[in-house]
Short mmCIF file of C-alpha atoms in Angstrom, two decimals:
data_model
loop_
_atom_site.label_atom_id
_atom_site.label_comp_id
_atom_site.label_asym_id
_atom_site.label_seq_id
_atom_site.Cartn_x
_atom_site.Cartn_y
_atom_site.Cartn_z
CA UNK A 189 -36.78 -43.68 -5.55
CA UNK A 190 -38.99 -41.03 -7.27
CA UNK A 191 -38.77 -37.52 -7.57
CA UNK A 192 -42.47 -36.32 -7.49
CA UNK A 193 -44.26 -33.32 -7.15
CA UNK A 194 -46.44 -34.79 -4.38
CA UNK A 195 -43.35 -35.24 -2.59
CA UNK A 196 -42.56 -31.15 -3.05
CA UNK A 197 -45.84 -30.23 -2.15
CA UNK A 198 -45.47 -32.09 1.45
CA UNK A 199 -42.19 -30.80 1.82
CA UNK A 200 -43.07 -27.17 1.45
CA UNK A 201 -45.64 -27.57 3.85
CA UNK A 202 -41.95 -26.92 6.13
CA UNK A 203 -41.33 -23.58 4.42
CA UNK A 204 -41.55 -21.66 7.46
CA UNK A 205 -38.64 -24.13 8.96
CA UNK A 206 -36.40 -23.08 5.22
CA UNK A 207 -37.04 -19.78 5.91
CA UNK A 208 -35.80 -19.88 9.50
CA UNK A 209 -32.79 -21.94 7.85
CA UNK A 210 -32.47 -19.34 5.42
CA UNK A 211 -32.24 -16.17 7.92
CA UNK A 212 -29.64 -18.30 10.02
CA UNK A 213 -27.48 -19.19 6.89
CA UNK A 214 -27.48 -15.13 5.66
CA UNK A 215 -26.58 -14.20 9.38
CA UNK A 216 -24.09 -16.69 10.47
CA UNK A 217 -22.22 -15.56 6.85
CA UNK A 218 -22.64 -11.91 7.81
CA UNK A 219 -20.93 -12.45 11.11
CA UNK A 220 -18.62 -14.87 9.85
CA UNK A 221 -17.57 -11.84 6.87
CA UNK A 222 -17.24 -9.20 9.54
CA UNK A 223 -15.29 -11.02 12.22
CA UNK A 224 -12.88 -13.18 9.71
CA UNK A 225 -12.32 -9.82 8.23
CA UNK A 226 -10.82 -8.27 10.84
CA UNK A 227 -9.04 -11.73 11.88
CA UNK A 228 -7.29 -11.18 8.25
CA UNK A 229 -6.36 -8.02 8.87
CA UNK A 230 -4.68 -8.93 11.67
CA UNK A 231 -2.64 -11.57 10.41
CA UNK A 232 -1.60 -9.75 7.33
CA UNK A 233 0.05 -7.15 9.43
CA UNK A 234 1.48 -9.61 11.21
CA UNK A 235 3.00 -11.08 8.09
CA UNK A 236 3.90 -8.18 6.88
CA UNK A 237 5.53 -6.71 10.02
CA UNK A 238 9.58 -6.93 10.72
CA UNK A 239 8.62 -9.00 13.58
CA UNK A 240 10.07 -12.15 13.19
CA UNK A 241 8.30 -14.33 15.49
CA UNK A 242 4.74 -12.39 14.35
CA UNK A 243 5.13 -13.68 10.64
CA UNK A 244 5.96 -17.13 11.67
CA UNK A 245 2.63 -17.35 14.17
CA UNK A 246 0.65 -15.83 11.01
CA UNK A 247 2.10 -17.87 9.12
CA UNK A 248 2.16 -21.59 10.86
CA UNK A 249 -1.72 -20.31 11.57
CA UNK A 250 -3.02 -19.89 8.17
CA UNK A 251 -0.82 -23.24 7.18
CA UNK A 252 -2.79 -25.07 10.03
CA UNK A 253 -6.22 -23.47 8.98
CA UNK A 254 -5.65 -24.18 4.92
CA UNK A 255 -4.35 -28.09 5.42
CA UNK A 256 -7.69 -28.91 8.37
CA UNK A 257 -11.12 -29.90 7.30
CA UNK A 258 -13.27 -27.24 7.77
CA UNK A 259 -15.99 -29.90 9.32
CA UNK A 260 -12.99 -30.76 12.08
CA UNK A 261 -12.47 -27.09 12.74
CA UNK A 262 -16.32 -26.16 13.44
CA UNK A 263 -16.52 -29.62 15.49
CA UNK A 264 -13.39 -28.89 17.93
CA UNK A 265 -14.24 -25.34 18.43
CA UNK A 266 -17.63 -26.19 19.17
CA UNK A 267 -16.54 -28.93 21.54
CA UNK A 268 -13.87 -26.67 22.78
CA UNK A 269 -16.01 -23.39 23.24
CA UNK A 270 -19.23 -25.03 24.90
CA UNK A 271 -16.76 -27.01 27.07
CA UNK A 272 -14.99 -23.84 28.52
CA UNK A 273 -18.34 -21.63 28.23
CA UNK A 274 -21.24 -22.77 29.43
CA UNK A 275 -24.16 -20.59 26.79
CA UNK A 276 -27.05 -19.66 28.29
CA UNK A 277 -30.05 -21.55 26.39
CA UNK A 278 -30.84 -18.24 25.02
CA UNK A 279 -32.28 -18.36 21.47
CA UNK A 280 -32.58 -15.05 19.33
CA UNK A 281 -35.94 -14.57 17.41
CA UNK A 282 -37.27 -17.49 19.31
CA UNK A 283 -35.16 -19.74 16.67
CA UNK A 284 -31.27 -19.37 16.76
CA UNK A 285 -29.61 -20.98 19.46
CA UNK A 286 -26.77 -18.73 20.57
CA UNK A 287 -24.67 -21.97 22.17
CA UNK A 288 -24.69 -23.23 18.28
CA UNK A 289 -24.70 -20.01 16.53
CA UNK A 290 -21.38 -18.49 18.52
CA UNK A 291 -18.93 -21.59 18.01
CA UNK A 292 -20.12 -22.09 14.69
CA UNK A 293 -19.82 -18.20 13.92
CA UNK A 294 -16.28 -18.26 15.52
CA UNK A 295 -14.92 -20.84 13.87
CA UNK A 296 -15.99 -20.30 10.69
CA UNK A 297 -14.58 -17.03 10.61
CA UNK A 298 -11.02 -18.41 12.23
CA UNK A 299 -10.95 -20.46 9.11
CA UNK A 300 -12.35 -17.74 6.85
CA UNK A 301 -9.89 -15.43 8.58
CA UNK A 302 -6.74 -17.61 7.74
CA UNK A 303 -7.62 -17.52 3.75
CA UNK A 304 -8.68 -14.10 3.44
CA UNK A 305 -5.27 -12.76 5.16
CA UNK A 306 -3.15 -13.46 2.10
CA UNK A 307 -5.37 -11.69 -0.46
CA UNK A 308 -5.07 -8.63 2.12
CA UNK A 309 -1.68 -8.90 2.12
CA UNK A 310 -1.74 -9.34 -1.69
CA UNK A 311 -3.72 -6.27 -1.58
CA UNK A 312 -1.36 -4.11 -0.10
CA UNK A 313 2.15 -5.55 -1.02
CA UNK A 314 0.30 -4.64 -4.86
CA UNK A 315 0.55 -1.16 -4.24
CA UNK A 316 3.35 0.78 -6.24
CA UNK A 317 6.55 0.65 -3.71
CA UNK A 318 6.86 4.12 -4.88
CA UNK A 319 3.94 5.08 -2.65
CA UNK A 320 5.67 3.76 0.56
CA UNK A 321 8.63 5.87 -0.69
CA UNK A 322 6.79 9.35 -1.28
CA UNK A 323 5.06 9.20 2.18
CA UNK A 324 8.26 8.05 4.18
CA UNK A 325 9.92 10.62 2.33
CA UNK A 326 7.49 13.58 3.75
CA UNK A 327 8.43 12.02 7.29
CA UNK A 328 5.37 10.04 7.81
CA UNK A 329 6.14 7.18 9.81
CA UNK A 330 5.56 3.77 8.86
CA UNK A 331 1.74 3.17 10.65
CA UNK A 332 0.78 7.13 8.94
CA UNK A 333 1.77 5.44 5.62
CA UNK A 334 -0.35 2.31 6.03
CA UNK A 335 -2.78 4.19 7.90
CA UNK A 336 -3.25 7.03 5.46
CA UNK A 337 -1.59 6.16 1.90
CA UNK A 338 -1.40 2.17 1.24
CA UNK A 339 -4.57 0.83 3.04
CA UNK A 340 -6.68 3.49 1.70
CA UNK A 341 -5.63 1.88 -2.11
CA UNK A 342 -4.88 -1.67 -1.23
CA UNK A 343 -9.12 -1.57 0.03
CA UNK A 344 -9.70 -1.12 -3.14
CA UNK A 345 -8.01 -4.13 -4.99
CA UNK A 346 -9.19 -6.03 -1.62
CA UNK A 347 -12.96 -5.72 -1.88
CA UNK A 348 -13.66 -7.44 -4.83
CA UNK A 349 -12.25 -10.65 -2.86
CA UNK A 350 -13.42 -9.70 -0.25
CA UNK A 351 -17.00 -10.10 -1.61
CA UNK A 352 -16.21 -13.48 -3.00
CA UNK A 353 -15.49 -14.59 0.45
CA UNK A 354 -18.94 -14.04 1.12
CA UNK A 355 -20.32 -16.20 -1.76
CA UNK A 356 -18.13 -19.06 -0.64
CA UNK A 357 -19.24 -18.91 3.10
CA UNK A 358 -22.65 -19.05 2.27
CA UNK A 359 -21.90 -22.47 1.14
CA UNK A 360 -19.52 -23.73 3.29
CA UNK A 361 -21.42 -22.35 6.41
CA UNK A 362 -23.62 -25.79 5.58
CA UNK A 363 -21.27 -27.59 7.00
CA UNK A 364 -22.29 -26.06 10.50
CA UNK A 365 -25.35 -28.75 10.50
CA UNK A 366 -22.69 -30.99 12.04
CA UNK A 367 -23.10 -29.02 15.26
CA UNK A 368 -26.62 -28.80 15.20
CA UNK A 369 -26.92 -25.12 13.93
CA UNK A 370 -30.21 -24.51 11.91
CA UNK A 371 -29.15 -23.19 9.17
CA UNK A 372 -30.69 -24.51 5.88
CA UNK A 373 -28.79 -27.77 5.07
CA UNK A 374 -29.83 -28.76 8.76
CA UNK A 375 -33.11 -27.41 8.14
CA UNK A 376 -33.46 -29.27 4.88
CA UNK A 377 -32.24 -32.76 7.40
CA UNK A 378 -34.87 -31.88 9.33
CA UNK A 379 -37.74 -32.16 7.18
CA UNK A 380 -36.27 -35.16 5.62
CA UNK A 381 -36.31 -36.59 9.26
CA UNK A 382 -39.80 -35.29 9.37
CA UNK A 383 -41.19 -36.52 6.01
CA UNK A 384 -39.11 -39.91 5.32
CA UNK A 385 -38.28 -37.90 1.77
CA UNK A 386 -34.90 -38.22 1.44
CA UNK A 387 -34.08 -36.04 -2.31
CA UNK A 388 -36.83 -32.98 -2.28
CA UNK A 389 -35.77 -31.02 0.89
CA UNK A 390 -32.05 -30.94 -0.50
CA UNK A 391 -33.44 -29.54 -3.97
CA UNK A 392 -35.21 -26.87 -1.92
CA UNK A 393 -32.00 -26.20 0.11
CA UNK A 394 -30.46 -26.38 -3.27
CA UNK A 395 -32.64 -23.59 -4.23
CA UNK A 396 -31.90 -21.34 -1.55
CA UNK A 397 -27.88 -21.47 -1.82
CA UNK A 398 -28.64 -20.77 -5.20
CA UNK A 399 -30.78 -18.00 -4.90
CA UNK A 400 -28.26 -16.26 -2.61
CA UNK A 401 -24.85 -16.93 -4.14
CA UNK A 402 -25.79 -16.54 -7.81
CA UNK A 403 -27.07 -12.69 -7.25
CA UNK A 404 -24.91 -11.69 -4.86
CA UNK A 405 -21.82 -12.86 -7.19
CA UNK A 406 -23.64 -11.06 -10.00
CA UNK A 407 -23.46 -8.00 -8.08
CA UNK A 408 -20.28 -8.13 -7.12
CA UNK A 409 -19.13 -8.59 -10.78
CA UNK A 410 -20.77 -5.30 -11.52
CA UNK A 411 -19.19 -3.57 -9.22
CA UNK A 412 -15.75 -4.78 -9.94
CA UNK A 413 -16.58 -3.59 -13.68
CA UNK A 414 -17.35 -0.39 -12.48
CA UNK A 415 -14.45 0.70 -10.54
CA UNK A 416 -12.13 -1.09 -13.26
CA UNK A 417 -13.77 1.55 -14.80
CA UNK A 418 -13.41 4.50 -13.10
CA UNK A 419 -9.66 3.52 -12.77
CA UNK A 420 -9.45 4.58 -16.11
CA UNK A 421 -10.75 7.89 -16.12
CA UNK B 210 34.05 27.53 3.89
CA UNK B 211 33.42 27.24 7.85
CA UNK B 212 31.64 23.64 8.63
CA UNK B 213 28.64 25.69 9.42
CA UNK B 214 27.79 25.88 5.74
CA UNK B 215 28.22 22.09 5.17
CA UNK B 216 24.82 20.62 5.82
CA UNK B 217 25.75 16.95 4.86
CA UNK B 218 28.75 15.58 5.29
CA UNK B 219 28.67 11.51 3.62
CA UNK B 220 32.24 9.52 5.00
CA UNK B 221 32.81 6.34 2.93
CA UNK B 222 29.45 5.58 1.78
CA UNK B 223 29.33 1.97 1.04
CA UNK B 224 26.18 -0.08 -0.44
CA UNK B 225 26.72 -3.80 -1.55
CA UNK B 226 24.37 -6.07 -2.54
CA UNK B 227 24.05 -9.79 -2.69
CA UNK B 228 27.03 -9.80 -0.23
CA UNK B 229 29.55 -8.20 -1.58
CA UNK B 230 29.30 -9.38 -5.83
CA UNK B 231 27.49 -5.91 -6.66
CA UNK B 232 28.89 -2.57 -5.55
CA UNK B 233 26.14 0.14 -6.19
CA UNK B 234 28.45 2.23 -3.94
CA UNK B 235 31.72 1.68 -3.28
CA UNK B 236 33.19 4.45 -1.10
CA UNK B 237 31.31 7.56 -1.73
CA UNK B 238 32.64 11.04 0.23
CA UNK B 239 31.49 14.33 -0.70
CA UNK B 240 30.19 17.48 1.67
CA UNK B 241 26.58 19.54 0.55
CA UNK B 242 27.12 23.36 1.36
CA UNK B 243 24.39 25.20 1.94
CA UNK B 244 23.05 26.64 -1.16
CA UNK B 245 24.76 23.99 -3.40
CA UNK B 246 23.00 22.96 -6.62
CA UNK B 247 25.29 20.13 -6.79
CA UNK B 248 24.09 17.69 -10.07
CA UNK B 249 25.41 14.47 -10.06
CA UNK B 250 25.64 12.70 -13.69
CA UNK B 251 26.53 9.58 -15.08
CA UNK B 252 25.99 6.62 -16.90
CA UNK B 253 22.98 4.32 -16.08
CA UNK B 254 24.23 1.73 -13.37
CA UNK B 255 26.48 4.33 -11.94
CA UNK B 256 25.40 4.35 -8.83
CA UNK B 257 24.13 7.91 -8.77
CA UNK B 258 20.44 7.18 -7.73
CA UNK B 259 21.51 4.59 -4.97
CA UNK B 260 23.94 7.72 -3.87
CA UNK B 261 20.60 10.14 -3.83
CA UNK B 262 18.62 7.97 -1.71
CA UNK B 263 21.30 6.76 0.90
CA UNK B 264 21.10 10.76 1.43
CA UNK B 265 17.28 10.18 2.80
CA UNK B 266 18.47 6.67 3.75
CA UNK B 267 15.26 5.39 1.34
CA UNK B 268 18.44 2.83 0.43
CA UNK B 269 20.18 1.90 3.94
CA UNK B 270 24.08 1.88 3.49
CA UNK B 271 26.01 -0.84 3.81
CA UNK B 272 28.64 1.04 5.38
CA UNK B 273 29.74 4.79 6.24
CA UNK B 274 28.16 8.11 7.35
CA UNK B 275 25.84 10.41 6.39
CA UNK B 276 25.84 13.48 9.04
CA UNK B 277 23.18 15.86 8.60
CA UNK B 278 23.63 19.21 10.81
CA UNK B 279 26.03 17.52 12.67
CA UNK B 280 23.64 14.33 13.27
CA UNK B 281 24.84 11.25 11.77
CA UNK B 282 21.78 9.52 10.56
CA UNK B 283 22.90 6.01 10.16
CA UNK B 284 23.53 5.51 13.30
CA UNK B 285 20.88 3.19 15.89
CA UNK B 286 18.14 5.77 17.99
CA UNK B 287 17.50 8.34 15.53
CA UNK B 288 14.40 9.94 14.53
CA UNK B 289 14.70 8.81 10.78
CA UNK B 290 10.89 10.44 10.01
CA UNK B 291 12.26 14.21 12.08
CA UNK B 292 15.21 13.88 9.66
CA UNK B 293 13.63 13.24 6.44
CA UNK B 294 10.97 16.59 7.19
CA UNK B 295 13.92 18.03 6.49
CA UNK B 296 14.61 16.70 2.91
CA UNK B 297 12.36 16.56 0.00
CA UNK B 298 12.35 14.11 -2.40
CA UNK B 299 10.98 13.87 -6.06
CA UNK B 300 10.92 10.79 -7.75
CA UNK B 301 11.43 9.97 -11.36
CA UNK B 302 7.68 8.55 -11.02
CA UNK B 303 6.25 10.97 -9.25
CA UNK B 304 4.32 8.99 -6.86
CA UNK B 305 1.77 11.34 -6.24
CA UNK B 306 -1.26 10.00 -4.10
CA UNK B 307 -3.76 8.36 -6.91
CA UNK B 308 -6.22 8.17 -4.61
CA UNK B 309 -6.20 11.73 -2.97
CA UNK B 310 -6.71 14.76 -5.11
CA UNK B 311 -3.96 17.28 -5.62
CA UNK B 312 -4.65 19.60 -2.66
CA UNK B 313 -4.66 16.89 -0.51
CA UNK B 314 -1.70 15.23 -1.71
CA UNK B 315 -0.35 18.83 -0.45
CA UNK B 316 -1.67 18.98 2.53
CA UNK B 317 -1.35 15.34 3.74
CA UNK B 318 1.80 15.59 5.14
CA UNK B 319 1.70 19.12 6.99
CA UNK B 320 -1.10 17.95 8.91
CA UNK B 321 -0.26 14.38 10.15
CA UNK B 322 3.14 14.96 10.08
CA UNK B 323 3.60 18.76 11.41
CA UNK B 324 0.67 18.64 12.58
CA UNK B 325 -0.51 22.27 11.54
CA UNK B 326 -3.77 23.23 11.09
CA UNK B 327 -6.22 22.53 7.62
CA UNK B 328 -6.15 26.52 7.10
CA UNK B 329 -2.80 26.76 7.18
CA UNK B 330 -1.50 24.13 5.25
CA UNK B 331 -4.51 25.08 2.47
CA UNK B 332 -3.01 28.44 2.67
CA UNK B 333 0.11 27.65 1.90
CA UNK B 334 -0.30 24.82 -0.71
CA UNK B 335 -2.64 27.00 -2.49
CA UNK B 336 0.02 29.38 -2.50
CA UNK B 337 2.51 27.02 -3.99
CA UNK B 338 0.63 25.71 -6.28
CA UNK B 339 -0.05 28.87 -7.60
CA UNK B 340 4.04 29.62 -8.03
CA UNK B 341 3.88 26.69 -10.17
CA UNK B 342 0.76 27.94 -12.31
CA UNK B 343 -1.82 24.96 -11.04
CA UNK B 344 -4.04 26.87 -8.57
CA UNK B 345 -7.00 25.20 -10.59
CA UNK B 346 -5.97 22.10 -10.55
CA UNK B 347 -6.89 21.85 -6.61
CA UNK B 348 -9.84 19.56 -7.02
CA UNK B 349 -8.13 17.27 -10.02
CA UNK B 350 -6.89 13.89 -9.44
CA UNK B 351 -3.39 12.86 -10.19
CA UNK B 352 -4.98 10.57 -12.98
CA UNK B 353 -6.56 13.70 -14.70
CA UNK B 354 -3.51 15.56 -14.93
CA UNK B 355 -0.16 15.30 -17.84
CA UNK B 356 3.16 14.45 -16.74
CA UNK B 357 4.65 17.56 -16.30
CA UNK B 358 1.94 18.71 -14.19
CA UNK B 359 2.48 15.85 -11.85
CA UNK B 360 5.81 16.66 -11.19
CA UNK B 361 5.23 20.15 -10.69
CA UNK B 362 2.86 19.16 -8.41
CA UNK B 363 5.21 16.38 -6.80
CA UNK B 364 7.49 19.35 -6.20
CA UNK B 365 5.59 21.64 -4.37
CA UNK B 366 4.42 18.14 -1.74
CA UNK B 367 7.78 18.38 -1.30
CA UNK B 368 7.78 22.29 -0.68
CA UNK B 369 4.81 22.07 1.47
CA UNK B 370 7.20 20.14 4.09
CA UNK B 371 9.48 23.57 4.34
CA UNK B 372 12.75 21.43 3.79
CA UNK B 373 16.24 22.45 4.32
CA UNK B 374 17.28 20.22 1.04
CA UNK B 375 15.44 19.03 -1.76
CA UNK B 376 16.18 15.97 -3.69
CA UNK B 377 15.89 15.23 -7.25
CA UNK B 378 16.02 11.39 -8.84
CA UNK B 379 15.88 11.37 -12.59
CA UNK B 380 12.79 14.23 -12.38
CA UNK B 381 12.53 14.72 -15.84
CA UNK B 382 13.28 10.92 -17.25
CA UNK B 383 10.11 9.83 -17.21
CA UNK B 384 8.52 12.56 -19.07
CA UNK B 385 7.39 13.31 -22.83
CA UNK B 386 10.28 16.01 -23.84
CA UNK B 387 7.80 19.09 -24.62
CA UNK B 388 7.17 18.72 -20.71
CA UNK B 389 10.61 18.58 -19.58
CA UNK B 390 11.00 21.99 -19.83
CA UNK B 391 8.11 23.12 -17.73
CA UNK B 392 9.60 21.25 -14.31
CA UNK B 393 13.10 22.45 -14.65
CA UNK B 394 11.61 26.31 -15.07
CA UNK B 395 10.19 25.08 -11.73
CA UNK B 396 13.85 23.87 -10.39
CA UNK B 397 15.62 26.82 -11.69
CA UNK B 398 13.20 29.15 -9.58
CA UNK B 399 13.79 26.84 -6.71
CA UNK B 400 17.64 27.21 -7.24
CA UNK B 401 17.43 30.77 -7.78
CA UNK B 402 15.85 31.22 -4.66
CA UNK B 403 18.75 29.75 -2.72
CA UNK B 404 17.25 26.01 -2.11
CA UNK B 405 19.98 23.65 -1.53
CA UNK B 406 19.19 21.31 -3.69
CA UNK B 407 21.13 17.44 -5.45
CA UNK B 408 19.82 16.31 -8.99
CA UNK B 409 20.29 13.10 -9.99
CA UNK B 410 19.50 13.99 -13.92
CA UNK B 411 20.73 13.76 -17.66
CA UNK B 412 19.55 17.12 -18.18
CA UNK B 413 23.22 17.93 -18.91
CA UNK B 414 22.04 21.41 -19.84
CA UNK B 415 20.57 22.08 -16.67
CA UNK B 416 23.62 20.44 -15.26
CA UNK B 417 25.58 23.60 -16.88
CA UNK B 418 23.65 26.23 -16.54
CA UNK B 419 21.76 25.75 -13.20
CA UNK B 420 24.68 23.93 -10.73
CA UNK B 421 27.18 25.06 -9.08
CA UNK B 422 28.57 21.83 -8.59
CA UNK B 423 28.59 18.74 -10.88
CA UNK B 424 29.71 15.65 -9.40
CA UNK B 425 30.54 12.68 -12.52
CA UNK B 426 29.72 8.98 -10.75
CA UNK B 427 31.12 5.78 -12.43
CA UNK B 428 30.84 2.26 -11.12
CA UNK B 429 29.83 3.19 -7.66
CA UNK B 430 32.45 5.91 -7.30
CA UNK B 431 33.19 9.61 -8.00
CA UNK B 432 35.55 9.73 -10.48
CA UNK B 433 35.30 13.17 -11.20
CA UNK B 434 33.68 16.87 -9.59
CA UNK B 435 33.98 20.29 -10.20
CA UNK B 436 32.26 23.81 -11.53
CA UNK B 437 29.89 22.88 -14.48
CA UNK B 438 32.83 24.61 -16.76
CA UNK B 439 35.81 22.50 -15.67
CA UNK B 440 33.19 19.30 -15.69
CA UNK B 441 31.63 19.92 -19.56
CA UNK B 442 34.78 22.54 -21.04
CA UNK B 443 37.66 20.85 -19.55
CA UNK B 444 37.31 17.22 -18.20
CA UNK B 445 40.26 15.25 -16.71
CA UNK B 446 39.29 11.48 -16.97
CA UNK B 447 38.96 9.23 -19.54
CA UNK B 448 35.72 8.32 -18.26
CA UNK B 449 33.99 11.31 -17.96
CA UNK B 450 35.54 12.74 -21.41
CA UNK B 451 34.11 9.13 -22.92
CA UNK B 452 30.60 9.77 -21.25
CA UNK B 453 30.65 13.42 -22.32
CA UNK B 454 31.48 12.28 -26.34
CA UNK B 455 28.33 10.22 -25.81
CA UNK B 456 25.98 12.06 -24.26
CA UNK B 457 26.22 15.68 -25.60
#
């Protein structure tokens, strides 16, 4: 086995199919953000409400999603979706298959979801009891004060986290090339399938995560600096 | 005094915790007139700040009553939120709104609550907060402004909500003395005015000269209550005569 550049310079004759990989990767983790997001939310009311039986669905779910592979998750709900539904072959910019792209976009952010509810709930059980106190004591009932005085603040100590969550499903949305969902790990199989070089294409996948997780966590570290900052005004 | 005046009436106010091992309050009864500036005083771990916010149920009773204009609160099917319009509350801590600036930490309230209008609830905070001296502090932050301005400003929230009864916990405790003076000026003018107001405080010198009522708690009980000059001049108890040698 040989790394060479020979090798890289036949492999990047695929860039166009990295670049496709790339766009999927950056979209499927968009949706994934967005819709897990909301998932979270959802649970961590639910764990946080007086509800009985809604705290012990939230939490039995985020026990089942936090002790399953993630690579069993995106295989049974694609299995499980495409099974129930069936997609229309209906591919968006000529090159994402929305039968892949939905399951894989669903389940990633049902498993996303179940992590990211207990740092929203950390988020808002971190706010000053005092706060829940002040509003309740003006009359406001208890949605006003989430509504208008602790989710407002919690947001803040959330987003950081919140961001991070997006660095790690970048990564972890490679594992989506199980179900056949171009992204760039299953971009980077393909031109290994195509080329017979087995090491190269994974360097330039490599690449890519890099390229978008390393910024993108730089960024958010600036940002975290800055309103640590302007905390202290 | 007809019951008209009384405006709350608690029966046998009970709050335990950890079963029964730890009486906060064990067996409180006392009546608020109308226009009462009752203070209630005693030792740390008396029980006295439990007692102030069973009033506004912020601390839910183990046992007993609490009947507000003939209403008693603890009981199942009541409008808890109508009920507490009625009473403001100021907290040791203020708990002012960090992330709202001070007019809206004003207005809040009157406008998702009451559901009045943005004029008039500017109106009238501006107002306030003018009574206070901090009409130009409108656009601040609660960060940006000293203690004593934050509990003015805490007080007038409260004042926005047109209560019936104000409650104070410990308003002064948690600020540097040269302040302490500026937000009891503020309660005197409220008391002055007629406000019915209870202070939990150990301002004993606005216990004296500002109540008309000063109620002594001890181990989750009253153990003593009377006109500031029997309370400080003349005290009864052991207790209160101990806590009095200590304090003044």
């Amino acid at each position: 086995m040989q790394i060479s550049l020979d090798n890289f310079s036949r492999v990047m004759k695929y860039a166009p199919l990295f670049g496709r990989g790339l766009v999927v990767t950056v979209l499927l983790s968009l949706v994934t953000v967005l819709l897990g997001f909301i998932l979270a939310f959802i649970l961590a009311m639910m764990s946080l409400s007086s509800v009985k039986i809604l705290r012990a669905v939230s939490t039995v779910y985020v026990q089942i999603v936090r002790c399953t592979p993630m690579m069993v998750q995106v295989l049974i709900m694609y299995y499980l979706l495409t099974g129930i539904i069936s997609f229309p072959r209906v591919f968006l910019f000529g090159y994402i298959e929305v039968g892949r792209f939905i399951p894989a976009a669903i389940s990633l952010a049902l498993n996303s979801g179940g992590y990211m509810s207990d740092v929203i709930r950390g988020g808002i059980e971190g706010i000053d009891q005092g706060q829940t106190e002040a509003a309740r004591s003006l009359g406001m009932t208890k949605g006003q004060t989430m509504r208008y005085i602790i989710i407002p603040q919690a947001i803040k100590n959330i987003l950081p986290s919140f961001a991070n969550e997006f660095v790690t499903i970048i990564k972890e949305s490679s594992v989506c090339s199980v179900i056949g969902v171009a992204e760039i790990t299953k971009q980077a199989q393909n031109v290994q399938s195509a080329t017979f070089i087995s090491l190269e294409p994974l360097f330039v996948a490599t690449f890519l995560y890099f390229c978008l997780c390393f910024p993108t966590s730089r960024i958010i570290a600036y940002f975290e600096r800055r309103m640590r900052a302007s905390d202290q005004r | 005094m007809t019951s008209d005046n009384i405006m709350i009436q608690v029966r046998d106010l009970k709050k335990y915790y950890n079963g029964d091992r730890i009486k906060a309050l064990d067996g409180i009864s006392i009546d608020v007139n109308r226009g009462d500036v009752m203070v209630v005083i005693g030792p740390s771990g008396s029980g006295k700040s439990t007692f102030l916010r069973s009033l506004n149920l912020l601390e839910i009773p183990t046992s007993g009553q609490i009947i507000v204009d003939g209403v008693d609160i603890t009981g199942e099917k009541i409008d808890l939120d109508k009920f507490r319009q009625k009473m403001g509350m100021v907290f040791q801590h203020f708990n002012l709104f960090p992330h709202k600036t001070i007019l809206e930490n004003l207005t809040i309230a009157p406008i998702i609550v009451k559901k009045e209008n943005e004029e008039t609830a500017v109106k009238r905070a501006m107002e306030l907060l003018d009574r206070v001296g901090l009409a130009d502090r409108a656009k601040a932050y609660p960060v940006q402004l000293s203690g004593g301005q934050k509990q003015r400003v805490a007080i007038v929230r409260a004042l926005c909500m047109d209560p019936e009864i104000m409650l104070f916990d410990e308003p002064t405790s948690a600020l540097d003395p040269e302040m302490v003076g500026e937000v009891l000026d503020v309660m005197k003018e409220l008391a002055r005015d007629g406000m019915t107001m209870v202070t939990v405080t150990h301002e004993m010198g606005f216990a004296r000269e500002v109540g008309n009522r000063v109620v002594f708690m001890d181990g989750g009980s009253i153990v003593e209550q009377g006109t500031p000059e029997k309370i400080f001049e003349s005290p009864e108890s052991p207790r209160l005569q101990d806590f009095l040698r200590k304090v003044l």
